[in-house]
Amino acid sequence: MVKLVIITCISFIVLSVSSGCTDFDEPNQLAFVIGTAIDCADNGEMEISQQIVITSQTPSKGGSFSGSNNYIILSAKGKDIFEAQQKIQRETSRRLMMNHRILIAISEEFFNKNDVRKIFDKLGRDPANSLRDIIVLIKGSSAKQFLKMKHPMEPLSSIGEDKKLHTNAIRSFSSRTLIIESLTDGIRSMLPVIQIKQPKNNSKIMNTNMIVSKYAVLDKQLKVRGILDDVEGGRAGWMSGNETVQGVTIPWKDGKSYLSFRLTHLKRRVHATSVDGADKKQVVMSVKAQAYLLENTTPLNLSDVNNVIVIQNYMDEQLEKELQQTMDKVQSWGEDIFGIGEFLHRKYPYWWKSHKTEWEQHFKDIDVKVKVNIDFKSIGMIGKL
């Protein structure tokens, strides 16, 4: 019995000593990558830049960032992402940690000169990538320069752009979404564009006042086919199902007054019917939203229910007109960012089989009508001033 107790104690001691983790990296052994920039380099190579937060400089709870010493930018050139990233890894004393990355910035030059689809092999194949990071196109400068820019309200430019997109309820621009769309025949991609303006008066400091948001419409090869401004991009985001909240200002019939609304619960639904036999399709894009009136400079007294009905019908007509203009503009490029092709694929699989190879041309020719139905929820706290 005593021998059994001694053996049990010895075994317990040995197990306690040998059961520790040997392959675990402590936080002070990791370099947390927050943003990545991809630019063109000489001889057909690419330049990868990593925005790495310096954890020793991060503030304690309740503190704030100060200065520009809370991050560093490390860059390297290579034939692909892995080769460049390995060169960066050799420059730092800590292991690069990609799981916390929130943004990937790709320069317009890289989009124009390279096959962007190739970089998604590394993103999708390597389990170290979370695929939740947002992808943006940088216009007017290099993507590396964007990472170096100072943000007046956030510690890093990557964090500032990520928060701006989420604050404005702009979603579905993750690398995972872009990879799926690039592999799907019936939908094309749309990306946020950061337009960087050069500083005036020979100023060497760049800030977010020099950034204007737009949207790039991409083709099947992920080449830029057209640019939508901020308003058009918001409409396209509504019709593609990528936005949930939006603000609109509508001119009144007299040309002098305006109505401003906050639209929530943005939804869209696609309907399709066959016309002229089974080959030609007619598509109706139905969009819905709940409207809350925030400002009214018209002479109408909205305490009167009849005036509310007039405004609601007028708002439906105006929004329908504006959304149809955006739809027609995107259709002229032939790039289906709304996923109409995927809808037709599910509803008419045999029809789609004979049309998917030239969907760009078919999308141009298809008849798409936009219908708007706004549910007027609130006129505000007062009826008339």
CSV table of C-alpha atoms in Angstrom, one decimal:
chain,number,residue,atom,x,y,z
A,1,MET,CA,0.0,0.0,0.0
A,2,VAL,CA,2.8,2.4,0.9
A,3,LYS,CA,4.6,1.5,-2.4
A,4,LEU,CA,1.4,2.4,-4.3
A,5,VAL,CA,1.1,5.7,-2.6
A,6,ILE,CA,4.7,6.6,-3.3
A,7,ILE,CA,4.3,5.7,-7.0
A,8,THR,CA,1.2,7.8,-7.2
A,9,CYS,CA,2.8,10.9,-5.7
A,10,ILE,CA,5.9,10.6,-8.0
A,11,SER,CA,3.6,10.3,-11.0
A,12,PHE,CA,1.6,13.3,-10.0
A,13,ILE,CA,4.8,15.4,-9.6
A,14,VAL,CA,6.2,14.3,-13.0
A,15,LEU,CA,2.9,15.1,-14.7
A,16,SER,CA,2.6,18.5,-13.0
A,17,VAL,CA,6.1,19.5,-14.2
A,18,SER,CA,5.8,18.2,-17.8
A,19,SER,CA,2.3,19.4,-18.7
A,20,GLY,CA,3.1,23.1,-19.3
A,21,CYS,CA,2.5,24.8,-22.7
A,22,THR,CA,5.7,25.0,-24.8
A,23,ASP,CA,4.4,26.6,-28.0
A,24,PHE,CA,2.5,29.5,-26.6
A,25,ASP,CA,3.5,33.1,-27.4
A,26,GLU,CA,3.1,35.7,-24.7
A,27,PRO,CA,1.5,39.1,-25.8
A,28,ASN,CA,4.9,40.7,-25.4
A,29,GLN,CA,6.2,38.3,-28.0
A,30,LEU,CA,3.7,39.3,-30.6
A,31,ALA,CA,3.5,42.2,-33.1
A,32,PHE,CA,-0.2,43.0,-33.7
A,33,VAL,CA,-0.8,44.0,-37.3
A,34,ILE,CA,-3.7,46.5,-37.6
A,35,GLY,CA,-3.5,47.5,-41.3
A,36,THR,CA,-1.9,46.2,-44.4
A,37,ALA,CA,-1.0,48.2,-47.6
A,38,ILE,CA,-0.4,46.6,-51.0
A,39,ASP,CA,1.5,48.7,-53.7
A,40,CYS,CA,3.3,48.1,-57.0
A,41,ALA,CA,7.0,47.7,-57.0
A,42,ASP,CA,9.7,47.4,-59.7
A,43,ASN,CA,10.3,44.3,-61.8
A,44,GLY,CA,6.7,43.0,-61.4
A,45,GLU,CA,7.0,42.7,-57.6
A,46,MET,CA,4.7,44.0,-54.9
A,47,GLU,CA,5.4,46.0,-51.9
A,48,ILE,CA,3.7,45.0,-48.6
A,49,SER,CA,3.5,47.4,-45.7
A,50,GLN,CA,2.3,46.4,-42.3
A,51,GLN,CA,0.9,48.9,-39.7
A,52,ILE,CA,2.0,47.4,-36.4
A,53,VAL,CA,0.8,48.8,-33.1
A,54,ILE,CA,3.4,49.2,-30.4
A,55,THR,CA,1.7,47.6,-27.3
A,56,SER,CA,4.2,49.1,-24.9
A,57,GLN,CA,2.9,52.6,-26.0
A,58,THR,CA,-0.8,51.8,-25.7
A,59,PRO,CA,-2.6,53.7,-23.0
A,60,SER,CA,-3.9,52.1,-19.8
A,61,LYS,CA,-7.6,52.0,-19.1
A,62,GLY,CA,-9.0,55.5,-19.3
A,63,GLY,CA,-5.9,56.9,-21.0
A,64,SER,CA,-5.4,58.2,-24.6
A,65,PHE,CA,-2.9,57.9,-27.4
A,66,SER,CA,-0.6,60.8,-27.9
A,67,GLY,CA,2.0,61.5,-30.5
A,68,SER,CA,2.9,59.2,-33.4
A,69,ASN,CA,5.0,56.7,-31.5
A,70,ASN,CA,2.2,54.2,-30.9
A,71,TYR,CA,2.8,52.4,-34.2
A,72,ILE,CA,5.4,51.6,-36.8
A,73,ILE,CA,5.3,50.9,-40.6
A,74,LEU,CA,7.4,48.0,-41.8
A,75,SER,CA,7.7,47.4,-45.6
A,76,ALA,CA,9.3,44.8,-47.9
A,77,LYS,CA,9.1,43.8,-51.6
A,78,GLY,CA,8.5,40.4,-52.9
A,79,LYS,CA,7.2,38.2,-55.7
A,80,ASP,CA,4.1,37.5,-53.6
A,81,ILE,CA,2.6,38.3,-50.2
A,82,PHE,CA,4.3,35.5,-48.4
A,83,GLU,CA,7.8,36.4,-49.6
A,84,ALA,CA,7.4,40.1,-48.7
A,85,GLN,CA,5.9,39.2,-45.4
A,86,GLN,CA,8.8,36.8,-44.5
A,87,LYS,CA,11.2,39.7,-45.1
A,88,ILE,CA,9.2,41.9,-42.8
A,89,GLN,CA,9.2,39.1,-40.2
A,90,ARG,CA,13.0,39.0,-40.3
A,91,GLU,CA,13.1,42.7,-39.5
A,92,THR,CA,11.1,42.5,-36.2
A,93,SER,CA,11.8,40.8,-32.9
A,94,ARG,CA,8.2,39.7,-32.5
A,95,ARG,CA,6.0,37.3,-34.4
A,96,LEU,CA,3.5,39.0,-36.7
A,97,MET,CA,-0.1,38.5,-35.6
A,98,MET,CA,-2.6,39.0,-38.5
A,99,ASN,CA,-5.8,37.9,-36.6
A,100,HIS,CA,-6.4,41.4,-35.3
A,101,ARG,CA,-6.0,43.2,-38.7
A,102,ILE,CA,-9.0,45.4,-39.5
A,103,LEU,CA,-8.2,46.9,-42.9
A,104,ILE,CA,-6.3,46.1,-46.1
A,105,ALA,CA,-5.6,49.1,-48.4
A,106,ILE,CA,-4.8,48.4,-52.1
A,107,SER,CA,-3.5,51.2,-54.3
A,108,GLU,CA,-5.3,52.0,-57.6
A,109,GLU,CA,-2.1,51.4,-59.5
A,110,PHE,CA,-1.9,47.9,-58.2
A,111,PHE,CA,-5.5,47.3,-59.3
A,112,ASN,CA,-4.7,48.6,-62.8
A,113,LYS,CA,-1.4,46.7,-63.3
A,114,ASN,CA,-1.9,43.4,-61.5
A,115,ASP,CA,-4.4,40.5,-61.2
A,116,VAL,CA,-5.8,41.3,-57.7
A,117,ARG,CA,-7.4,37.9,-57.6
A,118,LYS,CA,-4.0,36.3,-56.9
A,119,ILE,CA,-3.5,38.0,-53.5
A,120,PHE,CA,-6.7,36.4,-52.3
A,121,ASP,CA,-5.1,32.9,-52.5
A,122,LYS,CA,-2.9,33.8,-49.6
A,123,LEU,CA,-5.8,35.5,-47.7
A,124,GLY,CA,-8.1,32.5,-48.1
A,125,ARG,CA,-5.5,29.7,-47.8
A,126,ASP,CA,-3.6,30.9,-44.7
A,127,PRO,CA,-5.6,30.2,-41.5
A,128,ALA,CA,-3.7,33.1,-39.8
A,129,ASN,CA,-6.0,35.5,-41.7
A,130,SER,CA,-9.4,36.1,-40.2
A,131,LEU,CA,-11.0,37.3,-43.4
A,132,ARG,CA,-13.0,39.9,-41.4
A,133,ASP,CA,-10.8,42.8,-42.4
A,134,ILE,CA,-12.2,45.5,-44.7
A,135,ILE,CA,-10.7,46.1,-48.1
A,136,VAL,CA,-10.4,49.6,-49.5
A,137,LEU,CA,-9.0,51.1,-52.7
A,138,ILE,CA,-6.6,54.0,-52.4
A,139,LYS,CA,-6.8,56.7,-55.1
A,140,GLY,CA,-4.4,59.6,-55.5
A,141,SER,CA,-1.5,58.1,-53.5
A,142,SER,CA,0.1,54.9,-52.5
A,143,ALA,CA,-1.5,52.6,-50.0
A,144,LYS,CA,1.6,52.8,-47.8
A,145,GLN,CA,1.1,56.6,-47.6
A,146,PHE,CA,-2.4,56.1,-46.3
A,147,LEU,CA,-1.1,54.0,-43.4
A,148,LYS,CA,1.3,56.8,-42.5
A,149,MET,CA,-1.4,59.4,-42.4
A,150,LYS,CA,-2.5,60.9,-39.1
A,151,HIS,CA,-6.1,60.8,-37.9
A,152,PRO,CA,-7.3,63.6,-35.7
A,153,MET,CA,-9.7,61.4,-33.7
A,154,GLU,CA,-8.2,57.9,-33.8
A,155,PRO,CA,-4.7,56.6,-33.1
A,156,LEU,CA,-4.3,54.9,-36.5
A,157,SER,CA,-5.6,55.7,-39.9
A,158,SER,CA,-6.8,52.1,-40.3
A,159,ILE,CA,-8.9,52.3,-37.1
A,160,GLY,CA,-10.4,55.7,-38.3
A,161,GLU,CA,-11.6,54.3,-41.6
A,162,ASP,CA,-12.9,51.2,-40.1
A,163,LYS,CA,-14.9,53.1,-37.5
A,164,LYS,CA,-16.2,55.5,-40.2
A,165,LEU,CA,-17.6,52.7,-42.3
A,166,HIS,CA,-19.3,51.1,-39.3
A,167,THR,CA,-20.6,54.4,-37.9
A,168,ASN,CA,-22.3,55.0,-41.3
A,169,ALA,CA,-23.7,51.4,-41.4
A,170,ILE,CA,-21.6,50.5,-44.4
A,171,ARG,CA,-20.9,46.8,-44.3
A,172,SER,CA,-20.2,43.7,-46.4
A,173,PHE,CA,-16.8,45.0,-47.7
A,174,SER,CA,-14.7,42.3,-45.9
A,175,SER,CA,-12.0,40.2,-47.6
A,176,ARG,CA,-14.2,37.2,-47.2
A,177,THR,CA,-17.1,38.9,-49.1
A,178,LEU,CA,-14.8,39.9,-51.9
A,179,ILE,CA,-13.3,36.4,-52.3
A,180,ILE,CA,-16.8,34.9,-52.5
A,181,GLU,CA,-18.0,37.5,-55.0
A,182,SER,CA,-14.9,37.0,-57.2
A,183,LEU,CA,-15.7,33.3,-57.4
A,184,THR,CA,-19.4,33.8,-58.1
A,185,ASP,CA,-20.7,34.3,-61.7
A,186,GLY,CA,-23.9,36.2,-60.9
A,187,ILE,CA,-22.5,39.1,-58.8
A,188,ARG,CA,-19.7,41.7,-59.0
A,189,SER,CA,-17.9,43.6,-56.3
A,190,MET,CA,-18.0,47.1,-55.0
A,191,LEU,CA,-15.3,48.6,-52.8
A,192,PRO,CA,-15.0,51.8,-50.8
A,193,VAL,CA,-12.5,54.3,-52.3
A,194,ILE,CA,-10.4,56.6,-50.3
A,195,GLN,CA,-9.5,59.6,-52.4
A,196,ILE,CA,-6.3,61.3,-51.0
A,197,LYS,CA,-5.9,64.9,-51.9
A,198,GLN,CA,-2.4,66.4,-51.9
A,199,PRO,CA,-1.8,69.0,-49.1
A,200,LYS,CA,-2.0,72.7,-49.9
A,201,ASN,CA,0.5,75.4,-49.0
A,202,ASN,CA,3.4,72.9,-49.2
A,203,SER,CA,2.2,71.3,-46.0
A,204,LYS,CA,3.9,68.1,-45.1
A,205,ILE,CA,1.2,66.9,-42.8
A,206,MET,CA,-1.7,64.9,-44.2
A,207,ASN,CA,-4.9,64.4,-42.3
A,208,THR,CA,-8.4,62.9,-42.9
A,209,ASN,CA,-9.7,66.3,-44.1
A,210,MET,CA,-8.0,65.3,-47.4
A,211,ILE,CA,-10.0,62.1,-47.8
A,212,VAL,CA,-13.2,61.8,-49.7
A,213,SER,CA,-15.1,58.6,-49.8
A,214,LYS,CA,-16.3,57.1,-53.1
A,215,TYR,CA,-17.0,53.6,-54.4
A,216,ALA,CA,-15.4,51.5,-57.1
A,217,VAL,CA,-17.3,49.1,-59.2
A,218,LEU,CA,-15.2,46.0,-60.2
A,219,ASP,CA,-15.6,43.5,-63.0
A,220,LYS,CA,-15.0,39.8,-62.9
A,221,GLN,CA,-11.3,40.2,-63.1
A,222,LEU,CA,-11.4,42.8,-60.3
A,223,LYS,CA,-10.5,45.7,-62.5
A,224,VAL,CA,-12.1,49.0,-61.9
A,225,ARG,CA,-14.9,49.7,-64.4
A,226,GLY,CA,-16.3,52.8,-62.9
A,227,ILE,CA,-16.5,55.1,-59.8
A,228,LEU,CA,-19.6,56.1,-57.9
A,229,ASP,CA,-19.7,59.2,-55.8
A,230,ASP,CA,-20.7,59.0,-52.1
A,231,VAL,CA,-24.4,59.6,-52.8
A,232,GLU,CA,-24.6,57.1,-55.7
A,233,GLY,CA,-22.6,54.6,-53.7
A,234,GLY,CA,-25.1,54.9,-50.9
A,235,ARG,CA,-28.0,54.1,-53.3
A,236,ALA,CA,-26.1,51.2,-54.8
A,237,GLY,CA,-25.4,49.9,-51.3
A,238,TRP,CA,-29.1,50.0,-50.5
A,239,MET,CA,-30.1,48.1,-53.6
A,240,SER,CA,-27.3,45.6,-53.1
A,241,GLY,CA,-28.3,44.9,-49.5
A,242,ASN,CA,-25.0,46.3,-48.0
A,243,GLU,CA,-26.5,49.2,-46.0
A,244,THR,CA,-29.0,49.4,-43.1
A,245,VAL,CA,-29.2,53.1,-42.3
A,246,GLN,CA,-29.1,56.1,-44.6
A,247,GLY,CA,-29.9,59.9,-44.6
A,248,VAL,CA,-31.6,61.6,-47.5
A,249,THR,CA,-32.5,65.2,-48.3
A,250,ILE,CA,-35.2,65.7,-50.9
A,251,PRO,CA,-36.1,69.1,-52.6
A,252,TRP,CA,-39.7,70.0,-52.4
A,253,LYS,CA,-41.9,70.9,-55.4
A,254,ASP,CA,-41.4,74.7,-55.0
A,255,GLY,CA,-37.6,74.3,-55.6
A,256,LYS,CA,-36.8,76.3,-52.5
A,257,SER,CA,-37.8,74.0,-49.6
A,258,TYR,CA,-36.3,70.6,-48.5
A,259,LEU,CA,-37.2,67.6,-46.5
A,260,SER,CA,-34.6,65.5,-44.6
A,261,PHE,CA,-35.1,62.0,-43.4
A,262,ARG,CA,-33.2,59.3,-41.6
A,263,LEU,CA,-34.0,55.9,-43.3
A,264,THR,CA,-33.6,52.8,-41.2
A,265,HIS,CA,-34.4,49.1,-41.8
A,266,LEU,CA,-33.3,49.3,-45.4
A,267,LYS,CA,-34.3,46.2,-47.3
A,268,ARG,CA,-34.5,45.1,-50.9
A,269,ARG,CA,-36.2,42.3,-52.8
A,270,VAL,CA,-35.8,41.1,-56.4
A,271,HIS,CA,-38.6,39.8,-58.5
A,272,ALA,CA,-38.4,38.5,-62.1
A,273,THR,CA,-40.8,37.5,-64.8
A,274,SER,CA,-40.4,36.2,-68.4
A,275,VAL,CA,-41.4,38.4,-71.3
A,276,ASP,CA,-41.3,37.6,-75.1
A,277,GLY,CA,-41.1,33.9,-74.4
A,278,ALA,CA,-38.8,32.4,-71.9
A,279,ASP,CA,-35.5,34.0,-73.0
A,280,LYS,CA,-35.9,37.6,-71.9
A,281,LYS,CA,-36.4,38.5,-68.3
A,282,GLN,CA,-37.9,41.5,-66.7
A,283,VAL,CA,-36.6,42.3,-63.2
A,284,VAL,CA,-38.2,44.5,-60.5
A,285,MET,CA,-36.0,45.7,-57.6
A,286,SER,CA,-38.3,46.5,-54.7
A,287,VAL,CA,-36.7,48.5,-51.9
A,288,LYS,CA,-38.2,49.4,-48.5
A,289,ALA,CA,-37.3,51.5,-45.6
A,290,GLN,CA,-38.7,53.2,-42.5
A,291,ALA,CA,-38.5,57.0,-42.6
A,292,TYR,CA,-38.1,59.5,-39.7
A,293,LEU,CA,-38.4,63.2,-40.6
A,294,LEU,CA,-35.6,65.2,-39.1
A,295,GLU,CA,-36.0,68.6,-40.8
A,296,ASN,CA,-38.8,70.3,-42.7
A,297,THR,CA,-38.4,73.7,-44.4
A,298,THR,CA,-41.7,73.4,-46.5
A,299,PRO,CA,-44.8,75.4,-45.5
A,300,LEU,CA,-46.7,72.1,-45.0
A,301,ASN,CA,-48.3,71.4,-41.6
A,302,LEU,CA,-47.5,67.8,-40.9
A,303,SER,CA,-50.0,67.6,-38.1
A,304,ASP,CA,-52.5,67.2,-41.0
A,305,VAL,CA,-52.6,63.5,-42.0
A,306,ASN,CA,-53.3,64.5,-45.7
A,307,ASN,CA,-50.1,66.4,-45.9
A,308,VAL,CA,-48.2,63.4,-44.5
A,309,ILE,CA,-49.7,61.2,-47.2
A,310,VAL,CA,-48.7,63.7,-49.9
A,311,ILE,CA,-45.1,63.8,-48.6
A,312,GLN,CA,-44.9,60.0,-48.4
A,313,ASN,CA,-46.1,59.6,-52.0
A,314,TYR,CA,-43.7,62.4,-53.2
A,315,MET,CA,-40.8,60.8,-51.4
A,316,ASP,CA,-41.5,57.4,-53.0
A,317,GLU,CA,-41.4,59.1,-56.4
A,318,GLN,CA,-38.2,61.0,-55.8
A,319,LEU,CA,-36.3,58.1,-54.4
A,320,GLU,CA,-37.5,55.8,-57.1
A,321,LYS,CA,-36.2,58.3,-59.7
A,322,GLU,CA,-32.8,58.6,-58.0
A,323,LEU,CA,-32.4,54.9,-57.5
A,324,GLN,CA,-33.3,54.2,-61.1
A,325,GLN,CA,-30.7,56.6,-62.3
A,326,THR,CA,-28.0,54.8,-60.2
A,327,MET,CA,-29.2,51.4,-61.5
A,328,ASP,CA,-29.1,52.6,-65.1
A,329,LYS,CA,-25.6,54.0,-64.6
A,330,VAL,CA,-24.2,50.7,-63.2
A,331,GLN,CA,-26.0,48.7,-65.9
A,332,SER,CA,-24.3,50.7,-68.6
A,333,TRP,CA,-21.0,49.3,-67.2
A,334,GLY,CA,-22.3,45.8,-67.3
A,335,GLU,CA,-21.3,44.9,-63.8
A,336,ASP,CA,-24.0,43.3,-61.6
A,337,ILE,CA,-23.1,44.6,-58.1
A,338,PHE,CA,-26.7,44.0,-57.0
A,339,GLY,CA,-26.7,40.2,-57.3
A,340,ILE,CA,-29.5,40.0,-59.8
A,341,GLY,CA,-27.6,37.3,-61.7
A,342,GLU,CA,-27.5,35.1,-58.6
A,343,PHE,CA,-31.3,35.6,-58.1
A,344,LEU,CA,-31.9,34.5,-61.7
A,345,HIS,CA,-29.5,31.6,-61.2
A,346,ARG,CA,-31.6,30.3,-58.4
A,347,LYS,CA,-35.0,30.9,-60.0
A,348,TYR,CA,-34.2,30.0,-63.6
A,349,PRO,CA,-31.2,27.5,-63.4
A,350,TYR,CA,-31.6,26.3,-67.0
A,351,TRP,CA,-31.9,29.8,-68.4
A,352,TRP,CA,-28.9,30.9,-66.4
A,353,LYS,CA,-26.8,28.1,-67.7
A,354,SER,CA,-26.9,29.6,-71.2
A,355,HIS,CA,-26.5,33.2,-70.1
A,356,LYS,CA,-23.8,33.2,-67.4
A,357,THR,CA,-20.8,33.2,-69.7
A,358,GLU,CA,-21.7,36.6,-71.1
A,359,TRP,CA,-23.6,37.9,-68.1
A,360,GLU,CA,-22.0,41.4,-68.5
A,361,GLN,CA,-23.7,41.9,-71.8
A,362,HIS,CA,-27.0,40.3,-70.7
A,363,PHE,CA,-27.0,42.5,-67.6
A,364,LYS,CA,-26.8,45.6,-69.8
A,365,ASP,CA,-29.8,44.5,-71.9
A,366,ILE,CA,-32.0,43.2,-69.1
A,367,ASP,CA,-35.0,45.4,-68.1
A,368,VAL,CA,-34.6,46.4,-64.4
A,369,LYS,CA,-37.2,48.6,-62.7
A,370,VAL,CA,-36.8,50.0,-59.2
A,371,LYS,CA,-39.9,50.3,-57.0
A,372,VAL,CA,-39.8,52.2,-53.7
A,373,ASN,CA,-42.0,51.8,-50.7
A,374,ILE,CA,-41.3,54.0,-47.7
A,375,ASP,CA,-43.0,53.6,-44.4
A,376,PHE,CA,-43.3,57.0,-42.8
A,377,LYS,CA,-42.8,56.3,-39.1
A,378,SER,CA,-42.4,59.8,-37.5
A,379,ILE,CA,-42.8,63.5,-38.3
A,380,GLY,CA,-40.7,64.5,-35.3
A,381,MET,CA,-41.8,66.3,-32.2
A,382,ILE,CA,-43.6,69.2,-33.8
A,383,GLY,CA,-46.0,69.5,-36.8
A,384,LYS,CA,-45.3,73.0,-38.0
A,385,LEU,CA,-43.2,75.9,-36.8
